[in-house]
C-alpha cells in the first residue's frame, strides 16, 4: 500500500482530536459527573438517565434539521471549511464552558452539553464529507477505518490523564475534589480537540465543489429538492440510508448512554472509567481489522457482522448484573463499534456524487441524527415504564433487526464517479 498523503494523515488526525470529546464527554466523565449532580439534587436514577436521553435527542434533532440545508450550501466553493470551523469552535468552547458550571446545576449542565453535542456532531458532518476530497475511492474503506482506529488510540491519552487526575483526587493524593478533577478533564478535552485539529485546518482543502452563483441560499434550497429526488432514483443509496437509520441509532445510543447504564447497575465510577479505557484500546485494532476484512469480504458483509454483534450486546445487556458482566459487554462493543461506523461512512461515500458530498452527507447525517432521537427516547421511555435500565437497552435490539433486514435488501452496485450538475475542481 502506498504511503499516506499529507491530506490523508491530516484528515485522520481529526479523529485523533475529536475522539477525546467522544470518550470523555459523551461516554465517560461527563455522564458520571451529571449523574452525581442529578442524584444530589434528588433526581432518581431512572429519571436522570431518561433526561440524559432526552437531551441527546434534542441535540440530534437540531442537527437533523440543519444538516441537509447547511450541507447543500457548503457544496459551494470555499464554504465547507467555514461551516466546519463554526461547529468545531462551538463544540470546543462549549466543552470548555462545562468546567465553569456549578456542579449542583444539573439542568444547566445538560443545556451546555446540548451546545457541545451540536458543535461536535455538526463538525463531523463536514469532516465526513471531506473524505471524498482527501483520498480516492479504492482507499476510502482503509482511510475511514484508520480514522476511527487513530481516534480510539488518540483518545486514550487525554482519557488516561483525566482518569489519573480523578483517581488521585478520590484517594486524596492531590489536594483537589473529584468535582474539580472532573472539570479539569473537560478543559483537557477542549485543549486536545483544538490543538490536533490544526493540521486539518491547514492541509485539507475542498477539491470537489459547485461554483458559486447568485442567490446561493435560494439555489441551495432548490438543489436540496433535487437531491431528495435523486436519492429516490438511487435505489441502493436510498435503501442503505434506511438501513443505516435503524442500526446506527442503536450504535449511537449505546455509546452515549453506556456510562449512565453502568452507573444504574451500581458499578463504581472508577471501574467504569477503567472499562471504558480498555474498550478504547481494544476497539482500535478491530477498526483496522474491519477495514482490512472489507477488502476481502466486502464492506457490506462486514456491516452484517457488526450488526449481529450489536444484537448480541443488546440481548446480553438485559441479563447482566455484575461488573464482570459489564466488562464482557464492553469488550463485545469494542470489537465492532469503530468498524461499523467506519465502513458505513466509506460505503456511503462510494455511492454519492463527489461534488455534492456535503449535500448527500447532510442526508447521511440527518438519517443518523433522526435515528439518534428515536434510540435515546426508546431507552428513556422503556426505562421509565419498566423501572429497569436493562429493559431499556434490550429494546434497542429491535432497531438492529430492522436495520439488518433492510441492509440485506440493498442491491450490489458499482460505485459512481459521475458528475451531477455543477462544476468540479480537482
Coordinates of C-alpha atoms in Angstrom, one line a residue:
X1 CA 0.0 0.0 0.0
X2 CA 1.3 3.4 -0.9
X3 CA 2.4 5.9 1.7
X4 CA -0.4 8.1 3.1
X5 CA -0.5 11.7 1.8
X6 CA -0.4 14.8 4.0
X7 CA -4.1 15.3 3.4
X8 CA -5.0 11.8 4.4
X9 CA -2.9 12.0 7.5
X10 CA -4.4 15.4 8.5
X11 CA -7.9 14.1 7.9
X12 CA -7.2 11.0 10.0
X13 CA -5.7 13.2 12.8
X14 CA -9.0 14.9 13.3
X15 CA -10.5 11.6 14.6
X16 CA -7.5 11.6 17.0
X17 CA -8.5 15.1 18.1
X18 CA -12.3 14.8 18.4
X19 CA -12.5 11.4 19.9
X20 CA -11.3 12.9 23.2
X21 CA -14.8 14.5 23.3
X22 CA -16.5 11.2 22.4
X23 CA -14.9 9.3 25.2
X24 CA -14.6 11.9 28.0
X25 CA -17.7 14.0 27.4
X26 CA -20.2 11.7 25.6
X27 CA -19.3 8.4 27.2
X28 CA -17.3 8.6 30.4
X29 CA -16.6 11.6 32.7
X30 CA -19.5 13.9 31.9
X31 CA -22.2 11.3 32.3
X32 CA -20.8 10.3 35.7
X33 CA -20.4 14.0 36.7
X34 CA -24.0 14.7 35.5
X35 CA -25.5 11.6 37.3
X36 CA -23.8 12.7 40.5
X37 CA -25.2 16.2 40.2
X38 CA -28.7 14.9 39.4
X39 CA -28.6 12.4 42.3
X40 CA -27.5 15.1 44.7
X41 CA -30.5 17.2 43.6
X42 CA -32.9 14.3 44.4
X43 CA -33.5 13.0 40.8
X44 CA -34.0 9.3 40.6
X45 CA -31.5 7.1 38.7
X46 CA -34.1 6.1 36.1
X47 CA -35.3 9.7 35.6
X48 CA -31.8 11.2 35.3
X49 CA -30.9 8.5 32.7
X50 CA -34.1 9.4 30.8
X51 CA -33.3 13.2 31.0
X52 CA -29.9 12.5 29.5
X53 CA -31.5 10.5 26.7
X54 CA -33.9 13.4 26.1
X55 CA -31.0 15.8 25.9
X56 CA -29.2 13.7 23.4
X57 CA -32.5 13.6 21.4
X58 CA -32.8 17.4 21.4
X59 CA -29.2 17.9 20.3
X60 CA -29.5 15.4 17.4
X61 CA -32.9 16.9 16.3
X62 CA -31.2 20.3 15.9
X63 CA -28.5 18.8 13.7
X64 CA -31.0 16.7 11.8
X65 CA -32.9 19.9 10.9
X66 CA -29.7 21.9 9.9
X67 CA -27.6 19.2 8.3
X68 CA -29.1 18.9 4.8
X69 CA -29.6 22.7 4.5
X70 CA -26.1 23.6 5.6
X71 CA -24.6 20.7 3.6
X72 CA -26.3 21.9 0.4
X73 CA -24.9 25.5 0.9
X74 CA -21.4 24.0 1.8
X75 CA -21.1 22.4 -1.6
X76 CA -20.3 25.8 -3.0
X77 CA -16.6 26.6 -3.4
X78 CA -14.8 27.5 -0.2
X79 CA -17.8 27.1 2.1
X80 CA -17.2 23.6 3.5
X81 CA -14.3 24.5 5.8
X82 CA -16.1 27.7 7.1
X83 CA -19.0 25.6 8.3
X84 CA -16.6 23.1 9.8
X85 CA -14.8 25.9 11.6
X86 CA -18.1 27.2 13.1
X87 CA -19.3 23.9 14.5
X88 CA -15.8 22.9 15.6
X89 CA -15.4 26.2 17.5
X90 CA -18.9 25.8 19.1
X91 CA -18.0 22.3 20.3
X92 CA -14.6 23.2 21.8
X93 CA -15.9 26.4 23.5
X94 CA -19.0 24.7 25.0
X95 CA -16.9 21.8 26.2
X96 CA -14.5 24.2 28.0
X97 CA -17.5 26.1 29.5
X98 CA -18.7 22.9 31.2
X99 CA -15.8 23.3 33.6
X100 CA -17.2 26.6 34.8
X101 CA -20.8 25.5 35.6
X102 CA -21.6 24.9 39.3
X103 CA -21.8 21.1 39.9
X104 CA -25.2 21.4 41.5
X105 CA -26.7 22.9 38.4
X106 CA -27.6 19.7 36.6
X107 CA -30.1 21.3 34.2
X108 CA -27.6 23.9 33.2
X109 CA -25.0 21.1 32.6
X110 CA -27.5 19.5 30.2
X111 CA -28.1 22.7 28.3
X112 CA -24.4 23.4 27.9
X113 CA -23.9 19.7 26.9
X114 CA -26.5 20.3 24.2
X115 CA -24.4 23.0 22.6
X116 CA -21.3 20.9 22.8
X117 CA -23.0 18.0 21.2
X118 CA -24.4 20.2 18.4
X119 CA -20.9 21.5 17.8
X120 CA -19.3 18.1 17.8
X121 CA -21.8 16.4 15.6
X122 CA -22.1 19.4 13.3
X123 CA -18.3 19.4 12.7
X124 CA -18.5 15.7 11.9
X125 CA -21.0 16.4 9.1
X126 CA -18.4 18.3 7.2
X127 CA -15.4 16.2 8.4
X128 CA -17.1 13.1 6.9
X129 CA -17.7 14.9 3.7
X130 CA -14.0 15.8 3.4
X131 CA -13.3 12.1 2.9
X132 CA -14.1 12.4 -0.8
X133 CA -11.6 15.3 -1.0
X134 CA -8.6 13.6 0.6
X135 CA -8.5 10.1 -0.9
X136 CA -9.6 8.0 -3.9
X137 CA -12.5 5.5 -3.8
X138 CA -10.3 2.4 -3.6
X139 CA -8.8 3.7 -0.3
X140 CA -11.9 5.0 1.4
X141 CA -12.6 1.9 3.5
X142 CA -9.0 1.8 4.7
X143 CA -8.7 5.6 5.4
X144 CA -12.1 5.7 7.1
X145 CA -11.2 2.7 9.3
X146 CA -7.8 4.3 10.1
X147 CA -9.6 7.4 11.2
X148 CA -11.7 5.5 13.7
X149 CA -8.6 3.5 14.8
X150 CA -6.5 6.5 15.4
X151 CA -9.4 8.1 17.2
X152 CA -9.5 5.3 19.7
X153 CA -5.8 5.4 20.2
X154 CA -5.6 9.2 20.4
X155 CA -8.5 9.5 22.8
X156 CA -6.8 7.2 25.3
X157 CA -4.1 9.8 26.0
X158 CA -6.3 12.6 27.4
X159 CA -8.5 9.9 28.9
X160 CA -5.6 8.4 30.9
X161 CA -4.6 11.9 32.1
X162 CA -8.2 12.6 33.1
X163 CA -8.6 9.3 34.9
X164 CA -5.3 9.8 36.7
X165 CA -6.4 13.2 37.9
X166 CA -9.8 11.9 39.1
X167 CA -8.5 8.8 40.8
X168 CA -5.7 10.8 42.5
X169 CA -8.2 13.3 43.8
X170 CA -10.5 10.5 45.0
X171 CA -7.6 9.0 47.0
X172 CA -6.6 12.4 48.4
X173 CA -3.2 12.1 46.7
X174 CA -3.7 15.5 45.1
X175 CA -5.4 18.3 47.1
X176 CA -8.5 18.8 44.9
X177 CA -12.0 17.5 45.0
X178 CA -13.4 14.9 42.5
X179 CA -15.6 17.7 41.2
X180 CA -12.7 19.9 40.3
X181 CA -10.8 16.9 38.8
X182 CA -13.8 16.2 36.5
X183 CA -13.8 19.9 35.4
X184 CA -10.1 19.6 34.6
X185 CA -11.0 16.7 32.4
X186 CA -13.4 18.9 30.5
X187 CA -10.7 21.5 29.9
X188 CA -8.2 18.8 28.8
X189 CA -10.7 17.6 26.3
X190 CA -11.2 21.1 24.8
X191 CA -7.5 21.8 24.5
X192 CA -6.7 18.4 23.0
X193 CA -9.5 18.7 20.5
X194 CA -8.4 22.2 19.4
X195 CA -4.7 21.5 19.1
X196 CA -4.9 18.4 16.9
X197 CA -7.5 19.9 14.6
X198 CA -4.9 22.4 13.3
X199 CA -3.4 20.0 10.6
X200 CA -6.9 19.5 9.1
X201 CA -7.5 23.3 9.0
X202 CA -4.1 23.8 7.4
X203 CA -3.8 21.0 4.9
X204 CA -7.2 19.7 3.9
X205 CA -9.0 21.6 1.1
X206 CA -12.3 21.2 -0.7
X207 CA -11.3 19.7 -4.0
X208 CA -14.8 18.9 -5.2
X209 CA -17.4 21.7 -5.3
X210 CA -20.0 23.6 -7.2
X211 CA -19.1 27.1 -8.5
X212 CA -20.7 29.9 -6.6
X213 CA -23.7 31.6 -8.1
X214 CA -26.1 34.4 -7.3
X215 CA -28.7 33.9 -4.6
X216 CA -26.8 30.9 -3.1
X217 CA -29.3 30.2 -0.3
X218 CA -32.3 30.1 -2.6
X219 CA -30.5 28.0 -5.1
X220 CA -29.3 25.7 -2.3
X221 CA -32.9 25.0 -1.3
X222 CA -33.7 24.2 -5.0
X223 CA -30.8 21.8 -5.1
X224 CA -31.9 20.3 -1.9
X225 CA -35.2 19.4 -3.5
X226 CA -33.4 18.0 -6.5
X227 CA -31.2 15.9 -4.1
X228 CA -34.3 14.5 -2.5
X229 CA -35.5 13.3 -5.9
X230 CA -32.0 11.9 -6.8
X231 CA -31.9 9.9 -3.6
X232 CA -35.1 8.2 -4.6
X233 CA -33.5 7.4 -8.0
X234 CA -30.6 5.6 -6.4
X235 CA -32.3 2.5 -5.0
X236 CA -29.2 1.2 -3.4
X237 CA -28.4 4.6 -1.8
X238 CA -32.0 5.1 -0.5
X239 CA -32.2 1.6 1.0
X240 CA -28.8 1.9 2.6
X241 CA -29.8 5.2 4.2
X242 CA -33.0 3.5 5.5
X243 CA -31.0 0.6 7.0
X244 CA -28.4 3.0 8.4
X245 CA -31.2 5.0 10.0
X246 CA -32.1 2.0 12.2
X247 CA -28.8 0.2 13.0
X248 CA -26.7 3.3 13.6
X249 CA -29.4 4.5 16.1
X250 CA -28.6 1.6 18.3
X251 CA -24.9 2.1 18.0
X252 CA -25.1 5.8 18.9
X253 CA -27.4 5.2 21.8
X254 CA -25.2 2.5 23.3
X255 CA -22.2 4.8 23.0
X256 CA -23.9 7.9 24.5
X257 CA -25.7 6.1 27.4
X258 CA -23.4 3.3 28.3
X259 CA -21.9 5.0 31.3
X260 CA -25.3 6.1 32.7
X261 CA -26.4 2.5 32.3
X262 CA -23.4 1.2 34.1
X263 CA -24.0 3.7 36.9
X264 CA -27.6 2.4 37.3
X265 CA -26.1 -1.2 37.7
X266 CA -24.1 0.1 40.7
X267 CA -20.7 -0.1 39.0
X268 CA -18.3 2.4 40.6
X269 CA -17.1 5.4 38.7
X270 CA -13.5 4.2 38.9
X271 CA -14.4 0.8 37.4
X272 CA -16.4 2.5 34.7
X273 CA -13.5 4.7 33.7
X274 CA -11.1 1.8 33.5
X275 CA -13.6 -0.3 31.5
X276 CA -14.1 2.5 29.0
X277 CA -10.3 3.0 28.7
X278 CA -9.7 -0.7 27.9
X279 CA -12.6 -0.5 25.4
X280 CA -10.9 2.2 23.5
X281 CA -7.6 0.2 23.4
X282 CA -9.4 -2.9 22.1
X283 CA -11.5 -1.0 19.6
X284 CA -8.5 0.5 17.7
X285 CA -7.1 -2.7 16.1
X286 CA -10.6 -4.0 15.5
X287 CA -11.5 -0.9 13.5
X288 CA -8.4 -1.5 11.3
X289 CA -9.4 -5.2 11.1
X290 CA -12.8 -4.3 9.8
X291 CA -11.2 -2.2 7.1
X292 CA -8.9 -5.0 6.0
X293 CA -11.5 -7.7 6.1
X294 CA -13.8 -5.5 4.0
X295 CA -11.3 -5.7 1.1
X296 CA -11.6 -9.5 1.2
X297 CA -15.3 -10.0 2.1
X298 CA -16.8 -6.6 1.0
X299 CA -17.9 -3.8 3.3
X300 CA -21.5 -4.8 3.2
X301 CA -20.8 -8.3 4.7
X302 CA -18.7 -6.8 7.4
X303 CA -21.6 -4.5 8.2
X304 CA -23.7 -7.6 8.7
X305 CA -21.1 -8.9 11.2
X306 CA -21.2 -5.6 13.2
X307 CA -25.0 -5.5 13.4
X308 CA -25.2 -9.1 14.6
X309 CA -22.6 -8.4 17.3
X310 CA -24.6 -5.5 18.5
X311 CA -27.8 -7.6 18.6
X312 CA -25.9 -10.0 20.9
X313 CA -24.9 -7.0 23.0
X314 CA -28.5 -5.8 23.5
X315 CA -29.7 -9.2 24.5
X316 CA -26.8 -9.9 26.8
X317 CA -27.3 -6.4 28.4
X318 CA -30.7 -7.4 29.7
X319 CA -29.2 -10.2 31.9
X320 CA -26.1 -8.5 33.3
X321 CA -25.8 -7.9 37.0
X322 CA -22.1 -7.7 37.9
X323 CA -19.1 -5.7 37.0
X324 CA -17.7 -8.7 35.2
X325 CA -20.8 -8.9 33.0
X326 CA -20.3 -5.2 32.1
X327 CA -16.7 -6.0 31.2
X328 CA -17.8 -8.7 28.8
X329 CA -20.4 -6.4 27.3
X330 CA -17.9 -3.6 26.8
X331 CA -15.4 -5.9 25.0
X332 CA -18.2 -7.1 22.7
X333 CA -19.0 -3.5 21.8
X334 CA -15.2 -2.8 21.3
X335 CA -15.0 -5.5 18.6
X336 CA -17.4 -3.7 16.3
X337 CA -18.0 -0.1 17.4
X338 CA -15.4 1.5 15.1
X339 CA -15.7 -0.9 12.3
X340 CA -19.5 -0.5 11.8
X341 CA -19.2 3.3 11.8
X342 CA -16.1 3.4 9.5
X343 CA -17.5 1.1 6.9
X344 CA -20.9 2.8 6.9
X345 CA -19.1 6.2 6.2
X346 CA -17.0 4.8 3.4
X347 CA -19.8 2.6 1.9
X348 CA -21.9 5.7 1.6
X349 CA -19.1 7.9 0.2
X350 CA -18.6 5.5 -2.7
X351 CA -22.3 5.8 -3.7
X352 CA -22.6 9.6 -3.9
X353 CA -21.5 12.2 -6.5
X354 CA -18.3 13.7 -5.1
X355 CA -19.0 17.3 -6.0
X356 CA -22.2 17.1 -3.9
X357 CA -20.6 15.3 -1.0
X358 CA -21.8 17.8 1.6
X359 CA -25.3 17.7 0.4
X360 CA -25.5 13.9 0.4
X361 CA -23.6 13.7 3.7
X362 CA -26.2 16.1 5.0
X363 CA -28.8 13.4 4.3
X364 CA -26.5 10.7 5.7
X365 CA -26.3 12.7 8.9
X366 CA -30.0 13.6 9.0
X367 CA -30.8 9.9 8.9
X368 CA -28.2 9.2 11.6
X369 CA -29.4 12.1 13.7
X370 CA -33.1 11.5 13.4
X371 CA -32.3 7.9 14.3
X372 CA -30.4 9.1 17.3
X373 CA -33.6 10.8 18.5
X374 CA -35.5 7.5 18.4
X375 CA -33.0 5.4 20.3
X376 CA -32.5 7.5 23.4
X377 CA -36.2 8.1 23.6
X378 CA -36.8 4.4 23.3
X379 CA -34.4 3.7 26.1
X380 CA -35.7 6.5 28.2
X381 CA -39.4 5.6 27.8
X382 CA -38.8 1.9 28.3
X383 CA -36.6 2.5 31.4
X384 CA -39.3 4.7 33.0
X385 CA -42.2 2.3 32.1
X386 CA -40.4 -0.8 33.4
X387 CA -38.2 0.9 36.1
X388 CA -35.3 -1.0 34.6
X389 CA -32.3 0.3 32.6
X390 CA -31.7 -3.3 31.4
X391 CA -35.0 -3.4 29.6
X392 CA -34.2 -0.1 28.1
X393 CA -31.1 -1.4 26.4
X394 CA -32.8 -4.6 25.4
X395 CA -35.4 -2.5 23.5
X396 CA -32.6 -1.4 21.1
X397 CA -32.4 -4.9 19.6
X398 CA -35.4 -4.1 17.5
X399 CA -33.5 -1.3 15.7
X400 CA -30.7 -3.6 14.8
X401 CA -33.1 -6.3 13.5
X402 CA -34.9 -3.8 11.2
X403 CA -31.6 -2.4 10.0
X404 CA -30.2 -5.8 9.1
X405 CA -33.3 -6.8 7.2
X406 CA -33.2 -3.7 5.1
X407 CA -29.4 -3.8 4.6
X408 CA -29.8 -7.3 3.2
X409 CA -32.1 -5.9 0.5
X410 CA -29.6 -3.2 -0.6
X411 CA -28.6 -4.2 -4.2
X412 CA -25.0 -4.6 -5.0
X413 CA -24.0 -1.5 -7.1
X414 CA -20.8 -0.3 -8.7
X415 CA -19.5 3.0 -7.2
X416 CA -20.2 6.0 -9.3
X417 CA -17.9 8.9 -10.1
X418 CA -20.3 10.6 -12.5
X419 CA -20.8 14.2 -12.0
X420 CA -24.1 15.8 -11.3
X421 CA -24.9 19.4 -12.1
X422 CA -22.3 22.0 -11.3
X423 CA -18.6 22.4 -11.8
X424 CA -15.8 20.4 -10.2
X425 CA -12.3 21.5 -9.4
X426 CA -9.7 18.7 -8.9

